[in-house]
């Protein structure tokens, strides 16, 4: 049997790297798109793509599109995780964010339409599109994005639907709530907290500065969420699904739990600064993922406390070894 071929944009990001591992495990030939950087940016995938298999990694950028790769690789499935993924930074660079997160989606979908219309497409949509809509949020909830990031992701969502309905392309949206792991980037709040708390524990720093402590998020494990994405792409029809744990906590609760795990008193070290806040905030995200649970039989395995334990244990090691 010939292997299925997958192309993952943003393969070196947190979710891209877990997706690559899952698809390799399932026997796919996995190709990835990365942006060129003068500093090594493949740490998350170095263990799965040895120097020999580097022929599966390709330089690319959604500002240009990936038509050359669609032509050369002819993927059965494209997973689009490439994005300017930081919500606060999207207020600093809104035009770039819209170009990559919205127009970039259109560039890929146009490529698929013209070059390989039978290729399936997964769009990493985001719960950020619910914005100010009160929780719980599901597929029928209104989209009220409040950040350039959320607005761009909403455009990506509707472009995906447009190409599905207008051109019969197997194009799906996964509307994922926040998903975390030991591989999370260090400027997202969960990893910022676990990393800095471990540095405090090891007497390397004396304080941690955060922004809005009252925001609520539905935090799941990225490793569980890529299994949901895989099921979405293997479903008998293209569709859109909310992926979430159904449990929300405040940033304060997350930080308290991390410090408790490390036997530290958070309030001896915590500072807040408006510089870590956004001009507009999404106050509360709590997903209702009944649709994917009932239609595709997905459910998350890792809960809130297990996720924290996993991230803290990993950061204790990395910080002690001077690797982060
Ligand atoms: P989010 O994740 O914006 O929800 O987007 P992030 O971890 O950045 O923020 C979560 C909440 O924490 C508050 N917060 C802080 N955030 C950061 N980054 N740094 C701080 O110091 C800090 N203090 C408080 C934020 O205000 C916010 O309320 C993530 C990204 O992965 C997106 O790409 C993805 O689409 C969504 O999750 C779902």
Coordinates of C-alpha atoms and ligand atoms in Angstrom, one line a residue:
X1 CA 0.0 0.0 0.0
X2 CA 1.4 3.5 -0.8
X3 CA 1.9 5.8 2.1
X4 CA -0.4 8.7 2.6
X5 CA 1.5 12.0 2.2
X6 CA 0.9 14.9 4.7
X7 CA 2.3 18.4 4.4
X8 CA 2.4 20.4 7.7
X9 CA 2.9 24.1 7.8
X10 CA 4.4 25.4 11.0
X11 CA 5.8 21.9 11.6
X12 CA 8.4 23.2 14.1
X13 CA 5.8 24.8 16.3
X14 CA 4.2 23.1 19.3
X15 CA 1.2 21.6 17.6
X16 CA 2.9 21.0 14.3
X17 CA 5.5 18.9 16.1
X18 CA 3.0 16.7 17.9
X19 CA 1.0 16.3 14.6
X20 CA 4.1 15.2 12.8
X21 CA 4.8 12.6 15.4
X22 CA 1.3 11.3 15.3
X23 CA 1.2 11.0 11.5
X24 CA 4.6 9.4 11.3
X25 CA 3.3 6.9 13.9
X26 CA 0.3 6.2 11.6
X27 CA 2.6 5.5 8.7
X28 CA 2.4 8.7 6.8
X29 CA 5.2 10.3 4.8
X30 CA 5.4 13.6 6.5
X31 CA 6.7 16.8 5.0
X32 CA 7.0 20.1 6.8
X33 CA 7.2 23.8 6.0
X34 CA 9.4 26.0 8.1
X35 CA 10.4 29.7 7.9
X36 CA 14.0 30.3 7.4
X37 CA 15.7 31.7 10.5
X38 CA 19.3 32.6 11.2
X39 CA 19.0 30.9 14.6
X40 CA 18.2 27.1 14.9
X41 CA 14.4 26.8 15.0
X42 CA 13.9 23.0 14.7
X43 CA 14.4 21.9 18.3
X44 CA 10.9 20.5 18.6
X45 CA 11.4 18.2 15.6
X46 CA 15.1 17.4 15.8
X47 CA 14.3 14.0 17.4
X48 CA 11.9 12.9 14.5
X49 CA 13.7 14.4 11.5
X50 CA 17.3 13.2 11.6
X51 CA 19.8 14.9 9.2
X52 CA 19.1 12.1 6.6
X53 CA 15.3 12.9 6.6
X54 CA 15.8 16.6 6.3
X55 CA 14.7 16.2 2.7
X56 CA 11.2 16.2 4.2
X57 CA 11.6 19.7 5.6
X58 CA 11.1 22.6 3.2
X59 CA 11.6 26.4 3.6
X60 CA 8.4 28.3 2.9
X61 CA 6.3 31.2 4.1
X62 CA 2.6 31.9 3.9
X63 CA 3.4 35.4 2.7
X64 CA 4.4 33.7 -0.5
X65 CA 2.1 30.6 -0.5
X66 CA 3.2 27.0 -0.9
X67 CA 2.2 26.2 -4.5
X68 CA 5.7 24.9 -5.3
X69 CA 5.3 22.3 -2.5
X70 CA 1.8 21.3 -3.6
X71 CA 3.2 20.7 -7.1
X72 CA 6.3 18.8 -5.9
X73 CA 4.9 16.8 -3.0
X74 CA 1.2 16.3 -4.1
X75 CA 0.1 15.9 -0.5
X76 CA -3.0 13.9 0.4
X77 CA -3.5 16.1 3.4
X78 CA -2.4 19.6 4.3
X79 CA -2.4 20.7 8.0
X80 CA -2.0 24.5 8.3
X81 CA -0.5 25.4 11.7
X82 CA 1.6 28.3 10.4
X83 CA 0.6 31.5 12.0
X84 CA 1.6 34.6 13.9
X85 CA 0.2 32.9 17.0
X86 CA 0.6 35.4 19.8
X87 CA -2.5 37.3 20.5
X88 CA -0.9 40.3 22.3
X89 CA 1.8 40.7 19.7
X90 CA -0.9 40.8 17.0
X91 CA -1.8 44.3 18.4
X92 CA 1.8 45.3 17.6
X93 CA 2.0 43.8 14.1
X94 CA -1.7 43.7 12.9
X95 CA -1.0 44.0 9.2
X96 CA 1.5 41.1 9.2
X97 CA -0.9 39.1 11.3
X98 CA -3.7 39.6 8.8
X99 CA -1.4 38.7 5.9
X100 CA -0.2 35.4 7.4
X101 CA -3.3 34.3 9.4
X102 CA -5.9 35.3 6.9
X103 CA -4.5 36.0 3.4
X104 CA -2.0 33.1 4.0
X105 CA -5.0 30.7 4.3
X106 CA -6.4 32.0 1.0
X107 CA -3.0 31.5 -0.6
X108 CA -3.0 27.8 0.4
X109 CA -6.6 27.2 -0.5
X110 CA -6.2 28.8 -3.9
X111 CA -3.2 26.6 -4.5
X112 CA -5.2 23.5 -3.5
X113 CA -8.1 24.6 -5.8
X114 CA -5.9 25.1 -8.8
X115 CA -3.2 22.4 -8.3
X116 CA -4.6 19.5 -6.3
X117 CA -8.4 19.9 -5.6
X118 CA -8.6 16.4 -4.0
X119 CA -6.1 17.3 -1.3
X120 CA -7.7 17.6 2.2
X121 CA -7.2 20.8 4.1
X122 CA -7.1 21.3 7.9
X123 CA -7.3 24.9 9.2
X124 CA -6.0 25.6 12.7
X125 CA -8.9 27.9 13.7
X126 CA -9.0 29.2 17.2
X127 CA -11.3 29.8 20.1
X128 CA -10.0 33.4 20.0
X129 CA -12.7 34.0 17.3
X130 CA -15.4 33.7 20.0
X131 CA -13.8 36.8 21.6
X132 CA -16.4 38.6 23.8
X133 CA -19.1 35.9 23.4
X134 CA -19.9 34.5 26.8
X135 CA -19.0 30.9 27.6
X136 CA -19.6 28.1 27.1
X137 CA -18.8 28.3 23.4
X138 CA -19.6 25.8 20.7
X139 CA -20.0 25.5 16.9
X140 CA -23.2 27.6 17.1
X141 CA -21.8 30.4 19.2
X142 CA -21.4 33.9 17.7
X143 CA -17.9 35.0 16.6
X144 CA -17.0 38.3 18.2
X145 CA -13.2 38.5 17.9
X146 CA -11.5 41.4 19.6
X147 CA -7.8 41.1 18.5
X148 CA -6.2 41.4 15.1
X149 CA -5.2 37.7 15.7
X150 CA -8.9 36.7 16.3
X151 CA -10.1 38.7 13.4
X152 CA -7.6 37.1 11.0
X153 CA -8.4 33.7 12.4
X154 CA -12.1 34.4 11.7
X155 CA -11.3 35.2 8.1
X156 CA -9.3 32.0 7.9
X157 CA -12.3 30.1 9.3
X158 CA -14.7 31.5 6.7
X159 CA -12.3 31.1 3.8
X160 CA -12.1 27.4 4.7
X161 CA -15.9 27.1 4.7
X162 CA -16.0 29.1 1.4
X163 CA -13.6 26.7 -0.4
X164 CA -15.5 23.7 1.1
X165 CA -18.9 24.9 0.0
X166 CA -18.0 26.7 -3.2
X167 CA -15.4 24.3 -4.6
X168 CA -16.2 21.0 -2.9
X169 CA -12.8 20.9 -1.3
X170 CA -12.4 18.7 1.8
X171 CA -11.6 21.6 4.0
X172 CA -12.2 21.5 7.8
X173 CA -11.8 23.9 10.8
X174 CA -10.7 22.8 14.2
X175 CA -11.7 25.5 16.6
X176 CA -9.2 24.6 19.3
X177 CA -9.3 26.1 22.8
X178 CA -5.8 26.8 24.3
X179 CA -3.5 23.7 24.1
X180 CA -0.3 23.5 26.1
X181 CA 2.6 21.1 26.7
X182 CA 6.2 21.1 27.7
X183 CA 6.9 22.3 24.1
X184 CA 4.7 25.5 24.5
X185 CA 6.5 28.7 23.5
X186 CA 7.9 30.5 26.5
X187 CA 5.9 33.7 26.0
X188 CA 2.5 32.1 26.3
X189 CA 1.2 32.4 29.8
X190 CA 1.3 28.7 31.0
X191 CA 4.9 28.1 29.9
X192 CA 5.9 31.5 31.1
X193 CA 4.6 30.6 34.5
X194 CA 6.0 27.0 34.7
X195 CA 9.5 28.1 33.4
X196 CA 9.8 31.2 35.7
X197 CA 8.4 29.3 38.7
X198 CA 11.1 26.6 38.2
X199 CA 13.8 29.4 37.9
X200 CA 12.5 30.8 41.3
X201 CA 12.6 27.3 42.8
X202 CA 16.2 26.9 41.7
X203 CA 17.1 30.4 43.1
X204 CA 17.9 31.8 39.7
X205 CA 15.3 34.7 39.8
X206 CA 13.3 36.4 42.5
X207 CA 10.0 37.4 40.8
X208 CA 7.5 36.7 38.1
X209 CA 5.5 39.5 36.3
X210 CA 2.2 38.8 34.7
X211 CA -0.7 40.7 33.2
X212 CA -4.4 40.0 33.6
X213 CA -4.8 37.3 36.3
X214 CA -8.6 37.0 36.0
X215 CA -8.8 35.8 32.4
X216 CA -10.3 32.3 32.2
X217 CA -9.0 29.7 29.7
X218 CA -9.9 26.1 28.9
X219 CA -6.4 24.6 28.9
X220 CA -5.9 21.2 27.3
X221 CA -2.9 19.1 26.3
X222 CA -1.6 19.6 22.8
X223 CA -0.8 15.9 22.5
X224 CA -4.6 15.1 23.0
X225 CA -5.7 17.8 20.6
X226 CA -3.7 16.5 17.6
X227 CA -5.6 13.3 18.0
X228 CA -8.8 15.3 17.6
X229 CA -7.4 17.0 14.5
X230 CA -6.5 13.6 13.0
X231 CA -10.1 12.4 13.5
X232 CA -11.5 15.5 12.0
X233 CA -9.5 14.8 8.8
X234 CA -10.5 11.2 8.7
X235 CA -14.2 11.9 9.1
X236 CA -16.5 10.9 6.2
X237 CA -17.3 14.6 5.5
X238 CA -15.5 17.9 6.0
X239 CA -16.8 19.8 8.9
X240 CA -16.0 22.2 11.7
X241 CA -15.5 21.1 15.4
X242 CA -14.8 22.8 18.7
X243 CA -12.0 21.0 20.6
X244 CA -11.8 21.6 24.4
X245 CA -11.7 20.0 27.8
X246 CA -14.8 21.7 29.1
X247 CA -13.0 23.0 32.2
X248 CA -11.9 26.5 32.7
X249 CA -9.5 28.1 35.2
X250 CA -8.2 31.7 35.7
X251 CA -4.6 32.6 35.0
X252 CA -4.3 33.1 38.8
X253 CA -5.5 29.6 39.5
X254 CA -3.0 28.2 37.0
X255 CA -0.2 30.1 38.7
X256 CA -1.3 29.1 42.2
X257 CA -1.4 25.5 41.2
X258 CA 2.1 25.6 39.7
X259 CA 3.6 27.3 42.8
X260 CA 1.7 24.9 45.0
X261 CA 3.2 22.0 43.1
X262 CA 6.7 23.5 43.7
X263 CA 5.9 24.2 47.4
X264 CA 6.3 27.9 46.9
X265 CA 4.1 30.8 47.9
X266 CA 3.1 32.5 44.7
X267 CA 2.3 35.8 46.4
X268 CA 5.9 36.2 47.7
X269 CA 7.1 36.4 44.1
X270 CA 4.2 37.7 41.9
X271 CA 4.1 41.2 40.3
X272 CA 1.7 42.5 37.7
X273 CA 2.4 45.0 35.0
X274 CA 0.1 46.5 32.4
X275 CA 2.8 45.9 29.8
X276 CA 1.7 42.2 29.8
X277 CA -1.9 43.2 29.2
X278 CA -3.7 43.5 25.8
X279 CA -5.6 46.6 24.6
X280 CA -8.7 44.3 24.5
X281 CA -9.0 41.1 26.4
X282 CA -10.9 37.9 25.8
X283 CA -12.2 37.4 29.4
X284 CA -13.5 33.8 29.4
X285 CA -13.1 30.8 27.1
X286 CA -14.8 27.5 28.0
X287 CA -15.5 25.1 25.2
X288 CA -18.5 22.8 24.8
X289 CA -17.0 20.0 22.6
X290 CA -20.1 17.8 22.6
X291 CA -20.1 17.6 18.8
X292 CA -16.6 16.1 18.4
X293 CA -17.2 13.8 21.4
X294 CA -20.4 12.4 20.1
X295 CA -19.6 12.4 16.3
X296 CA -16.0 11.3 16.4
X297 CA -15.6 9.7 19.8
X298 CA -12.8 12.0 20.9
X299 CA -12.1 13.0 24.5
X300 CA -9.1 14.5 26.2
X301 CA -7.0 12.2 28.5
X302 CA -4.8 14.8 30.4
X303 CA -6.5 17.0 33.0
X304 CA -5.6 20.4 34.4
X305 CA -3.4 19.1 37.3
X306 CA -1.7 16.4 35.1
X307 CA -0.9 19.1 32.5
X308 CA 0.7 21.3 35.1
X309 CA 2.7 18.4 36.6
X310 CA 4.0 17.4 33.1
X311 CA 5.0 21.0 32.3
X312 CA 6.7 21.7 35.6
X313 CA 8.6 18.4 35.7
X314 CA 9.9 19.1 32.2
X315 CA 10.9 22.7 33.0
X316 CA 12.6 21.7 36.3
X317 CA 14.9 19.6 34.2
X318 CA 15.4 22.0 31.3
X319 CA 16.1 25.0 33.6
X320 CA 18.5 23.0 35.7
X321 CA 20.4 22.0 32.6
X322 CA 20.4 25.6 31.3
X323 CA 18.4 24.6 28.2
X324 CA 15.6 27.2 28.5
Ligands
LIG1 P1 -4.1 33.2 24.3 O1 -2.8 32.6 25.1 O2 -4.0 34.7 24.1 O3 -5.3 32.7 25.0 O4 -3.9 32.5 22.9 P2 -1.8 33.3 26.2 O5 -1.2 32.2 26.9 O6 -0.9 34.3 25.5 O7 -2.7 34.1 27.2 C1 -3.7 33.5 27.9 C2 -4.3 34.5 28.9 O8 -3.3 34.8 29.9 C3 -3.3 36.2 30.1 N1 -2.0 36.7 30.6 C4 -0.8 36.6 30.0 N2 -0.5 36.1 28.7 C5 0.8 36.2 28.3 N3 1.1 35.6 27.1 N4 1.8 36.7 29.1 C6 1.5 37.2 30.4 O9 2.4 37.6 31.1 C7 0.2 37.1 30.8 N5 -0.5 37.5 32.0 C8 -1.8 37.2 31.9 C9 -3.6 36.8 28.8 O10 -4.1 38.2 28.9 C10 -4.7 35.8 28.3 O11 -6.0 36.2 28.8 C11 -3.5 31.2 22.8 C12 -2.6 31.1 21.5 O12 -2.0 29.8 21.5 C13 -3.4 31.3 20.3 O13 -2.5 31.1 19.1 C14 -4.5 30.3 20.2 O14 -5.3 30.5 19.1 C15 -5.4 30.5 21.5 O15 -4.6 30.3 22.6 C16 -6.5 29.5 21.5

